mmCIF file of C-alpha atoms in Angstrom:
data_model
loop_
_atom_site.group_PDB
_atom_site.id
_atom_site.type_symbol
_atom_site.label_atom_id
_atom_site.label_comp_id
_atom_site.label_asym_id
_atom_site.label_seq_id
_atom_site.Cartn_x
_atom_site.Cartn_y
_atom_site.Cartn_z
ATOM 1 C CA UNK A 4 9.062 0.631 18.528
ATOM 2 C CA UNK A 5 8.499 -1.654 15.560
ATOM 3 C CA UNK A 6 6.281 -0.027 12.921
ATOM 4 C CA UNK A 7 5.298 -0.862 9.339
ATOM 5 C CA UNK A 8 5.466 2.145 7.036
ATOM 6 C CA UNK A 9 6.397 0.403 3.775
ATOM 7 C CA UNK A 10 6.158 -3.201 2.663
ATOM 8 C CA UNK A 11 9.952 -3.525 2.773
ATOM 9 C CA UNK A 12 9.802 -3.035 6.542
ATOM 10 C CA UNK A 13 8.801 -6.704 6.509
ATOM 11 C CA UNK A 14 11.180 -9.444 5.410
ATOM 12 C CA UNK A 15 10.065 -12.185 3.037
ATOM 13 C CA UNK A 16 10.043 -14.602 5.964
ATOM 14 C CA UNK A 17 7.861 -12.246 7.990
ATOM 15 C CA UNK A 18 5.426 -11.853 5.080
ATOM 16 C CA UNK A 19 5.243 -15.625 4.672
ATOM 17 C CA UNK A 20 4.651 -15.972 8.433
ATOM 18 C CA UNK A 21 1.852 -13.378 8.301
ATOM 19 C CA UNK A 22 0.232 -15.286 5.443
ATOM 20 C CA UNK A 23 0.438 -18.510 7.464
ATOM 21 C CA UNK A 24 -1.090 -16.771 10.486
ATOM 22 C CA UNK A 25 -3.878 -15.288 8.349
ATOM 23 C CA UNK A 26 -4.707 -18.716 6.948
ATOM 24 C CA UNK A 27 -4.864 -20.103 10.479
ATOM 25 C CA UNK A 28 -7.193 -17.248 11.488
ATOM 26 C CA UNK A 29 -9.473 -18.178 8.570
ATOM 27 C CA UNK A 30 -9.463 -21.833 9.613
ATOM 28 C CA UNK A 31 -9.674 -21.290 13.398
ATOM 29 C CA UNK A 32 -11.251 -17.882 14.192
ATOM 30 C CA UNK A 33 -12.217 -18.789 17.760
ATOM 31 C CA UNK A 34 -8.558 -19.383 18.592
ATOM 32 C CA UNK A 35 -7.865 -15.649 18.127
ATOM 33 C CA UNK A 36 -11.019 -14.088 19.584
ATOM 34 C CA UNK A 37 -9.369 -12.840 22.800
ATOM 35 C CA UNK A 38 -5.690 -12.349 21.909
ATOM 36 C CA UNK A 39 -5.993 -8.531 22.013
ATOM 37 C CA UNK A 40 -8.317 -8.307 24.988
ATOM 38 C CA UNK A 41 -7.588 -5.086 26.886
ATOM 39 C CA UNK A 42 -5.710 -3.526 23.928
ATOM 40 C CA UNK A 43 -6.777 -0.430 21.990
ATOM 41 C CA UNK A 44 -6.232 0.441 18.343
ATOM 42 C CA UNK A 45 -6.361 4.136 17.364
ATOM 43 C CA UNK A 46 -7.382 4.926 13.792
ATOM 44 C CA UNK A 47 -6.037 8.290 12.569
ATOM 45 C CA UNK A 48 -7.637 8.857 9.180
ATOM 46 C CA UNK A 49 -6.841 12.236 7.634
ATOM 47 C CA UNK A 50 -8.143 11.044 4.245
ATOM 48 C CA UNK A 51 -11.418 9.263 3.302
ATOM 49 C CA UNK A 52 -11.485 5.473 3.543
ATOM 50 C CA UNK A 53 -14.083 2.743 3.757
ATOM 51 C CA UNK A 54 -12.405 -0.649 3.300
ATOM 52 C CA UNK A 55 -9.103 0.096 5.005
ATOM 53 C CA UNK A 56 -10.511 1.843 8.068
ATOM 54 C CA UNK A 57 -13.392 -0.553 8.641
ATOM 55 C CA UNK A 58 -11.242 -3.634 8.021
ATOM 56 C CA UNK A 59 -8.774 -2.435 10.677
ATOM 57 C CA UNK A 60 -11.647 -1.856 13.078
ATOM 58 C CA UNK A 61 -13.176 -5.251 12.298
ATOM 59 C CA UNK A 62 -9.742 -6.868 12.681
ATOM 60 C CA UNK A 63 -9.222 -5.405 16.155
ATOM 61 C CA UNK A 64 -12.740 -6.232 17.323
ATOM 62 C CA UNK A 65 -12.414 -9.827 16.119
ATOM 63 C CA UNK A 66 -9.175 -10.096 18.095
ATOM 64 C CA UNK A 67 -11.063 -9.027 21.230
ATOM 65 C CA UNK A 68 -9.656 -5.486 21.352
ATOM 66 C CA UNK A 69 -11.190 -2.016 21.215
ATOM 67 C CA UNK A 70 -10.985 0.882 18.756
ATOM 68 C CA UNK A 71 -10.781 4.656 19.188
ATOM 69 C CA UNK A 72 -9.897 7.396 16.719
ATOM 70 C CA UNK A 73 -11.300 9.637 13.982
ATOM 71 C CA UNK A 74 -12.269 9.235 10.342
ATOM 72 C CA UNK A 75 -11.639 12.750 9.043
ATOM 73 C CA UNK A 76 -9.209 15.547 9.980
ATOM 74 C CA UNK A 77 -11.978 18.073 10.718
ATOM 75 C CA UNK A 78 -12.962 15.988 13.733
ATOM 76 C CA UNK A 79 -9.411 16.072 15.112
ATOM 77 C CA UNK A 80 -7.050 18.748 16.403
ATOM 78 C CA UNK A 81 -5.414 18.769 12.955
ATOM 79 C CA UNK A 82 -8.178 21.262 12.054
ATOM 80 C CA UNK A 83 -6.624 23.560 14.666
ATOM 81 C CA UNK A 84 -3.160 23.161 13.179
ATOM 82 C CA UNK A 85 -1.777 20.351 15.353
ATOM 83 C CA UNK A 86 1.195 18.597 13.750
ATOM 84 C CA UNK A 87 1.344 14.899 12.886
ATOM 85 C CA UNK A 88 4.200 14.537 15.362
ATOM 86 C CA UNK A 89 2.153 15.959 18.225
ATOM 87 C CA UNK A 90 -0.964 13.981 17.272
ATOM 88 C CA UNK A 91 1.000 10.724 17.352
ATOM 89 C CA UNK A 92 2.551 11.576 20.729
ATOM 90 C CA UNK A 93 -0.865 12.305 22.224
ATOM 91 C CA UNK A 94 -2.600 9.228 20.776
ATOM 92 C CA UNK A 95 0.256 7.067 22.095
ATOM 93 C CA UNK A 96 -1.006 7.968 25.561
ATOM 94 C CA UNK A 97 -4.403 6.456 24.831
ATOM 95 C CA UNK A 98 -3.799 3.456 22.564
ATOM 96 C CA UNK A 99 -1.477 0.461 22.203
ATOM 97 C CA UNK A 100 -1.105 0.727 18.406
ATOM 98 C CA UNK A 101 -1.818 3.455 15.820
ATOM 99 C CA UNK A 102 -3.074 3.185 12.237
ATOM 100 C CA UNK A 103 -2.656 6.290 10.088
ATOM 101 C CA UNK A 104 -3.895 7.310 6.650
ATOM 102 C CA UNK A 105 -2.758 10.724 5.456
ATOM 103 C CA UNK A 106 -2.855 12.719 2.225
ATOM 104 C CA UNK A 107 0.763 13.853 2.724
ATOM 105 C CA UNK A 108 3.478 11.397 1.748
ATOM 106 C CA UNK A 109 5.674 10.500 4.712
ATOM 107 C CA UNK A 110 3.183 11.448 7.428
ATOM 108 C CA UNK A 111 2.994 7.912 8.916
ATOM 109 C CA UNK A 112 6.812 7.817 8.990
ATOM 110 C CA UNK A 113 6.812 11.047 11.015
ATOM 111 C CA UNK A 114 4.230 9.480 13.325
ATOM 112 C CA UNK A 115 6.393 6.381 13.792
ATOM 113 C CA UNK A 116 9.392 8.517 14.810
ATOM 114 C CA UNK A 117 7.353 10.315 17.476
ATOM 115 C CA UNK A 118 4.905 7.701 18.780
ATOM 116 C CA UNK A 119 5.745 5.442 21.706
ATOM 117 C CA UNK A 120 3.608 2.617 20.291
ATOM 118 C CA UNK A 121 3.721 0.826 16.900
ATOM 119 C CA UNK A 122 2.409 2.695 13.846
ATOM 120 C CA UNK A 123 0.906 1.096 10.735
ATOM 121 C CA UNK A 124 0.749 3.068 7.504
ATOM 122 C CA UNK A 125 -2.752 2.791 6.040
ATOM 123 C CA UNK A 126 -1.808 4.861 2.971
ATOM 124 C CA UNK A 127 0.120 8.116 2.557
ATOM 125 C CA UNK A 128 -0.757 10.040 -0.588
ATOM 126 C CA UNK A 129 0.514 8.258 -3.685
ATOM 127 C CA UNK A 130 3.409 6.728 -1.772
ATOM 128 C CA UNK A 131 2.871 3.526 0.246
ATOM 129 C CA UNK A 132 0.010 1.253 1.271
ATOM 130 C CA UNK A 133 1.655 -1.820 2.849
ATOM 131 C CA UNK A 134 -1.420 -3.472 4.356
ATOM 132 C CA UNK A 135 -3.207 -3.412 0.993
ATOM 133 C CA UNK A 136 -0.142 -5.182 -0.366
ATOM 134 C CA UNK A 137 -0.454 -7.801 2.361
ATOM 135 C CA UNK A 138 -4.072 -8.345 1.301
ATOM 136 C CA UNK A 139 -2.922 -8.652 -2.319
ATOM 137 C CA UNK A 140 -0.228 -11.185 -1.437
ATOM 138 C CA UNK A 141 -2.598 -13.372 0.588
ATOM 139 C CA UNK A 142 -5.126 -13.314 -2.270
ATOM 140 C CA UNK A 143 -2.512 -14.291 -4.862
ATOM 141 C CA UNK A 144 -1.214 -17.016 -2.554
ATOM 142 C CA UNK A 145 -4.693 -18.441 -1.998
ATOM 143 C CA UNK A 146 -5.513 -18.270 -5.726
ATOM 144 C CA UNK A 147 -2.260 -19.594 -7.162
ATOM 145 C CA UNK A 148 -0.848 -21.510 -4.190
ATOM 146 C CA UNK A 149 2.430 -19.558 -4.413
ATOM 147 C CA UNK A 150 4.033 -16.130 -4.756
ATOM 148 C CA UNK A 151 6.723 -17.109 -7.240
ATOM 149 C CA UNK A 152 6.887 -18.033 -10.944
ATOM 150 C CA UNK A 153 3.881 -15.954 -12.008
ATOM 151 C CA UNK A 154 3.208 -13.311 -14.651
ATOM 152 C CA UNK A 155 1.324 -10.327 -13.287
ATOM 153 C CA UNK A 156 -0.136 -7.455 -15.262
ATOM 154 C CA UNK A 157 -0.824 -4.055 -13.709
ATOM 155 C CA UNK A 158 -3.452 -2.033 -15.571
ATOM 156 C CA UNK A 159 -4.578 1.582 -15.310
ATOM 157 C CA UNK A 160 -3.038 4.246 -13.101
ATOM 158 C CA UNK A 161 0.525 3.062 -12.544
ATOM 159 C CA UNK A 162 1.907 6.554 -11.929
ATOM 160 C CA UNK A 163 -0.072 7.499 -8.834
ATOM 161 C CA UNK A 164 -1.198 4.014 -7.748
ATOM 162 C CA UNK A 165 0.474 3.421 -4.396
ATOM 163 C CA UNK A 166 -0.920 -0.125 -4.267
ATOM 164 C CA UNK A 167 0.867 -0.962 -7.531
ATOM 165 C CA UNK A 168 4.156 0.500 -6.308
ATOM 166 C CA UNK A 169 4.013 -1.484 -3.065
ATOM 167 C CA UNK A 170 3.040 -4.778 -4.729
ATOM 168 C CA UNK A 171 5.804 -4.519 -7.337
ATOM 169 C CA UNK A 172 8.288 -3.895 -4.542
ATOM 170 C CA UNK A 173 6.994 -6.837 -2.492
ATOM 171 C CA UNK A 174 7.071 -9.312 -5.396
ATOM 172 C CA UNK A 175 10.587 -8.201 -6.383
ATOM 173 C CA UNK A 176 11.840 -10.368 -3.526
ATOM 174 C CA UNK A 177 10.231 -13.526 -4.898
ATOM 175 C CA UNK A 178 11.599 -15.590 -7.786
ATOM 176 C CA UNK A 179 10.292 -16.006 -11.313
ATOM 177 C CA UNK A 180 8.094 -12.888 -11.374
ATOM 178 C CA UNK A 181 7.341 -11.443 -14.814
ATOM 179 C CA UNK A 182 5.703 -8.019 -14.974
ATOM 180 C CA UNK A 183 3.495 -6.477 -17.652
ATOM 181 C CA UNK A 184 2.758 -2.745 -17.333
ATOM 182 C CA UNK A 185 -0.485 -1.736 -19.060
ATOM 183 C CA UNK A 186 -1.058 2.020 -19.030
ATOM 184 C CA UNK A 187 -1.286 5.149 -21.161
ATOM 185 C CA UNK A 188 1.964 7.116 -21.379
ATOM 186 C CA UNK A 189 0.741 9.806 -18.975
ATOM 187 C CA UNK A 190 0.048 7.185 -16.296
ATOM 188 C CA UNK A 191 3.125 4.985 -16.818
ATOM 189 C CA UNK A 192 5.015 3.501 -13.879
ATOM 190 C CA UNK A 193 7.497 6.074 -12.498
ATOM 191 C CA UNK A 194 10.991 5.668 -13.868
ATOM 192 C CA UNK A 195 12.606 5.289 -10.457
ATOM 193 C CA UNK A 196 10.483 2.196 -9.718
ATOM 194 C CA UNK A 197 11.429 0.645 -13.057
ATOM 195 C CA UNK A 198 15.117 1.330 -12.392
ATOM 196 C CA UNK A 199 15.359 0.833 -8.637
ATOM 197 C CA UNK A 200 13.004 -2.137 -8.315
ATOM 198 C CA UNK A 201 12.414 -3.980 -11.595
ATOM 199 C CA UNK A 202 15.777 -3.472 -13.281
ATOM 200 C CA UNK A 203 17.851 -3.554 -10.106
ATOM 201 C CA UNK A 204 16.340 -6.944 -9.227
ATOM 202 C CA UNK A 205 16.668 -8.221 -12.816
ATOM 203 C CA UNK A 206 12.896 -8.679 -13.085
ATOM 204 C CA UNK A 207 11.736 -9.082 -16.700
ATOM 205 C CA UNK A 208 9.054 -6.560 -17.625
ATOM 206 C CA UNK A 209 7.428 -4.960 -20.613
ATOM 207 C CA UNK A 210 5.207 -1.953 -21.182
ATOM 208 C CA UNK A 211 2.139 -2.208 -23.420
ATOM 209 C CA UNK A 212 -0.761 0.088 -24.239
ATOM 210 C CA UNK A 213 -3.373 -2.608 -24.902
ATOM 211 C CA UNK A 214 -5.138 -4.709 -22.278
ATOM 212 C CA UNK A 215 -6.275 -7.183 -24.948
ATOM 213 C CA UNK A 216 -2.670 -7.687 -26.055
ATOM 214 C CA UNK A 217 -1.447 -8.508 -22.561
ATOM 215 C CA UNK A 218 -4.266 -10.603 -21.113
ATOM 216 C CA UNK A 219 -3.522 -14.061 -22.634
ATOM 217 C CA UNK A 220 -0.189 -14.435 -20.808
ATOM 218 C CA UNK A 221 -1.275 -13.253 -17.369
ATOM 219 C CA UNK A 222 -1.660 -15.358 -14.233
ATOM 220 C CA UNK A 223 -2.801 -12.293 -12.293
ATOM 221 C CA UNK A 224 -4.438 -9.104 -13.580
ATOM 222 C CA UNK A 225 -4.246 -6.186 -11.154
ATOM 223 C CA UNK A 226 -6.729 -3.485 -12.175
ATOM 224 C CA UNK A 227 -6.651 0.025 -10.715
ATOM 225 C CA UNK A 228 -8.913 3.040 -10.867
ATOM 226 C CA UNK A 229 -7.778 6.427 -12.065
ATOM 227 C CA UNK A 230 -7.631 8.474 -8.885
ATOM 228 C CA UNK A 231 -9.188 11.888 -9.509
ATOM 229 C CA UNK A 232 -7.687 13.181 -6.262
ATOM 230 C CA UNK A 233 -4.116 12.575 -7.516
ATOM 231 C CA UNK A 234 -4.494 14.629 -10.724
ATOM 232 C CA UNK A 235 -3.442 18.266 -10.973
ATOM 233 C CA UNK A 236 -6.552 19.223 -12.975
ATOM 234 C CA UNK A 237 -10.004 17.775 -13.671
ATOM 235 C CA UNK A 238 -9.381 18.118 -17.405
ATOM 236 C CA UNK A 239 -6.393 15.774 -17.194
ATOM 237 C CA UNK A 240 -8.484 13.224 -15.292
ATOM 238 C CA UNK A 241 -11.443 13.456 -17.697
ATOM 239 C CA UNK A 242 -9.117 12.904 -20.659
ATOM 240 C CA UNK A 243 -7.814 9.602 -19.290
ATOM 241 C CA UNK A 244 -10.582 8.172 -17.074
ATOM 242 C CA UNK A 245 -11.917 5.697 -19.649
ATOM 243 C CA UNK A 246 -8.505 4.501 -20.887
ATOM 244 C CA UNK A 247 -8.898 0.873 -19.791
ATOM 245 C CA UNK A 248 -12.139 -0.900 -18.915
ATOM 246 C CA UNK A 249 -12.299 -4.657 -18.257
ATOM 247 C CA UNK A 250 -15.385 -6.328 -19.748
ATOM 248 C CA UNK A 251 -16.317 -10.023 -20.190
ATOM 249 C CA UNK A 252 -15.396 -9.985 -23.891
ATOM 250 C CA UNK A 253 -11.828 -9.020 -23.026
ATOM 251 C CA UNK A 254 -11.521 -12.150 -20.879
ATOM 252 C CA UNK A 255 -12.203 -14.576 -23.731
ATOM 253 C CA UNK A 256 -8.497 -15.223 -24.306
ATOM 254 C CA UNK A 257 -7.496 -15.084 -20.635
ATOM 255 C CA UNK A 258 -6.284 -18.152 -18.747
ATOM 256 C CA UNK A 259 -9.068 -20.084 -17.026
ATOM 257 C CA UNK A 260 -7.260 -19.840 -13.687
ATOM 258 C CA UNK A 261 -6.187 -16.213 -13.964
ATOM 259 C CA UNK A 262 -7.198 -14.137 -10.953
ATOM 260 C CA UNK A 263 -8.453 -10.566 -11.245
ATOM 261 C CA UNK A 264 -7.549 -8.213 -8.410
ATOM 262 C CA UNK A 265 -8.478 -4.615 -7.657
ATOM 263 C CA UNK A 266 -7.698 -2.653 -4.459
ATOM 264 C CA UNK A 267 -11.151 -0.951 -4.699
ATOM 265 C CA UNK A 268 -13.080 1.241 -4.871
ATOM 266 C CA UNK A 269 -13.777 0.818 -8.553
ATOM 267 C CA UNK A 270 -15.458 3.403 -10.733
ATOM 268 C CA UNK A 271 -16.009 1.951 -14.197
ATOM 269 C CA UNK A 272 -12.710 0.185 -14.902
ATOM 270 C CA UNK A 273 -14.247 -3.248 -14.232
ATOM 271 C CA UNK A 274 -17.714 -3.914 -15.607
ATOM 272 C CA UNK A 275 -20.121 -5.299 -13.000
ATOM 273 C CA UNK A 276 -20.720 -8.144 -15.460
ATOM 274 C CA UNK A 277 -17.215 -9.392 -14.607
ATOM 275 C CA UNK A 278 -18.247 -9.912 -10.967
ATOM 276 C CA UNK A 279 -19.884 -13.228 -11.833
ATOM 277 C CA UNK A 280 -16.696 -14.587 -13.408
ATOM 278 C CA UNK A 281 -14.961 -17.148 -11.160
ATOM 279 C CA UNK A 282 -11.678 -15.357 -11.818
ATOM 280 C CA UNK A 283 -12.913 -12.154 -10.136
ATOM 281 C CA UNK A 284 -11.257 -12.102 -6.698
ATOM 282 C CA UNK A 285 -11.468 -8.441 -5.670
ATOM 283 C CA UNK A 286 -14.214 -8.848 -3.066
ATOM 284 C CA UNK A 287 -12.382 -11.849 -1.613
ATOM 285 C CA UNK A 288 -9.287 -9.646 -1.676
ATOM 286 C CA UNK A 289 -11.049 -7.096 0.549
ATOM 287 C CA UNK A 290 -11.908 -9.845 3.050
ATOM 288 C CA UNK A 291 -8.332 -11.116 2.974
ATOM 289 C CA UNK A 292 -7.262 -7.631 4.021
ATOM 290 C CA UNK A 293 -9.013 -8.069 7.351
ATOM 291 C CA UNK A 294 -7.215 -11.348 8.051
ATOM 292 C CA UNK A 295 -3.785 -9.946 7.173
ATOM 293 C CA UNK A 296 -4.402 -6.879 9.324
ATOM 294 C CA UNK A 297 -5.354 -9.148 12.221
ATOM 295 C CA UNK A 298 -2.072 -11.024 11.774
ATOM 296 C CA UNK A 299 -0.071 -7.784 11.559
ATOM 297 C CA UNK A 300 -1.689 -6.225 14.625
ATOM 298 C CA UNK A 301 -0.825 -9.325 16.661
ATOM 299 C CA UNK A 302 2.747 -9.331 15.375
ATOM 300 C CA UNK A 303 3.400 -5.664 16.168
ATOM 301 C CA UNK A 304 1.792 -5.797 19.615
ATOM 302 C CA UNK A 305 3.958 -8.806 20.438
ATOM 303 C CA UNK A 306 7.082 -7.017 19.188
ATOM 304 C CA UNK A 307 6.150 -3.910 21.203
ATOM 305 C CA UNK A 308 6.736 -5.793 24.425
ATOM 306 C CA UNK A 309 10.503 -5.318 24.061
ATOM 307 C CA UNK A 310 10.038 -1.523 23.954
ATOM 308 C CA UNK A 311 12.996 -0.920 21.633
ATOM 309 C CA UNK A 312 12.992 2.021 19.221
ATOM 310 C CA UNK A 313 14.024 1.234 15.661
ATOM 311 C CA UNK A 314 17.291 2.792 14.554
ATOM 312 C CA UNK A 315 17.096 5.503 11.894
ATOM 313 C CA UNK A 316 19.045 5.203 8.668
ATOM 314 C CA UNK A 317 22.064 7.437 8.114
ATOM 315 C CA UNK A 318 20.904 10.542 6.292
ATOM 316 C CA UNK A 319 21.846 13.929 4.912
ATOM 317 C CA UNK A 320 20.143 17.137 6.032
ATOM 318 C CA UNK A 321 21.713 19.553 3.546
ATOM 319 C CA UNK A 322 19.255 18.692 0.756
ATOM 320 C CA UNK A 323 15.693 19.955 0.252
ATOM 321 C CA UNK A 324 12.658 17.950 -0.905
ATOM 322 C CA UNK A 325 10.704 19.799 -3.592
ATOM 323 C CA UNK A 326 7.727 17.411 -3.658
ATOM 324 C CA UNK A 327 4.633 19.475 -2.716
ATOM 325 C CA UNK A 328 2.875 16.260 -1.584
ATOM 326 C CA UNK A 329 5.641 15.491 0.943
ATOM 327 C CA UNK A 330 4.938 15.968 4.633
ATOM 328 C CA UNK A 331 7.997 18.267 4.779
ATOM 329 C CA UNK A 332 5.975 20.841 2.848
ATOM 330 C CA UNK A 333 3.607 21.385 5.766
ATOM 331 C CA UNK A 334 4.864 19.793 8.985
ATOM 332 C CA UNK A 335 6.068 22.260 11.580
ATOM 333 C CA UNK A 336 9.880 22.535 11.766
ATOM 334 C CA UNK A 337 10.355 19.106 10.182
ATOM 335 C CA UNK A 338 13.953 18.557 9.144
ATOM 336 C CA UNK A 339 14.497 17.430 5.556
ATOM 337 C CA UNK A 340 16.363 14.109 5.430
ATOM 338 C CA UNK A 341 17.767 12.174 2.487
ATOM 339 C CA UNK A 342 19.211 8.656 2.380
ATOM 340 C CA UNK A 343 21.612 7.174 -0.164
ATOM 341 C CA UNK A 344 19.682 4.640 -2.264
ATOM 342 C CA UNK A 345 22.150 4.051 -5.115
ATOM 343 C CA UNK A 346 25.820 4.425 -4.267
ATOM 344 C CA UNK A 347 26.960 3.870 -7.865
ATOM 345 C CA UNK A 348 24.775 6.679 -9.214
ATOM 346 C CA UNK A 349 25.053 8.791 -6.067
ATOM 347 C CA UNK A 350 21.255 8.887 -5.774
ATOM 348 C CA UNK A 351 19.704 10.321 -2.619
ATOM 349 C CA UNK A 352 15.969 10.104 -1.922
ATOM 350 C CA UNK A 353 13.777 11.842 0.625
ATOM 351 C CA UNK A 354 13.351 9.649 3.695
ATOM 352 C CA UNK A 355 9.658 10.592 3.844
ATOM 353 C CA UNK A 356 8.395 10.395 0.239
ATOM 354 C CA UNK A 357 11.219 8.812 -1.837
ATOM 355 C CA UNK A 358 11.569 11.864 -4.077
ATOM 356 C CA UNK A 359 15.005 12.011 -5.710
ATOM 357 C CA UNK A 360 17.287 14.863 -4.697
ATOM 358 C CA UNK A 361 17.785 17.296 -7.580
#
């Protein structure tokens, strides 16, 4: 069954088609008001969410479908110890498509291998968040009229920010993308993303420690919050939480048509005074998420009609993932699996969380 666990599960053509469909939904909402009549979406949220969960629910309702599910693990059988695999098998009996957010990296992938209906990853730990990336891409496309030949700066938490990782990966397949990484050393983009995505795709990039230094050259500024829940200790979070804050005075030298994005929620990294700036697009970005999720739901339900299960990549089972955030650390009897990601270097990564084999 076709599922979307990471943004690379979608080809560039499919992303462009989803953007076109989303734009048509915006222009002609009545045309889509009954396309999912009689269909049910199950939301499996093991981690708190406002925008993502409610935008999926709004998307399904506006397509004429219905929604079931839960918004926290304590209201599900997970509180009794039920595995992700079993939960996905059971919910497949009741719904036509599943949406999962989970604090363990790789959990939605496990769900997709066990469900009999399509699964959409709504965020798994610090790993992937493909539908947020779709919202980002539609917003950039609507702001700039294209997804190529732009300079984009990512600011804040680049180490744990799954939205940053997914967007960098998505844009690596478009031409003329220049990347500016704006972060303190402790929150720098992980080395494997620099090597396996930016450098492997010959994407020019630079790392800077000053937002003011980077802003004049940017077409897009992607702000992120420092995620307290991803830090090992509160002290580490408190030390870094005020590293980068966007205020109106820092926009003086920015391009007049630059667009400011943020996956939300924000804490204090964007001053509310910036909200009135015409370049602030983060609330529009949240709305765009609903339209892209509507397009994706339709696409996956249509693909589900063929009933085919996606083939699994060739993998090794003699390696062990040591990432404590990986679903293999907790899921009952889950076999560790590693795929070859760089033949020249002999690099194997966990199929669930992308952690490199030691």
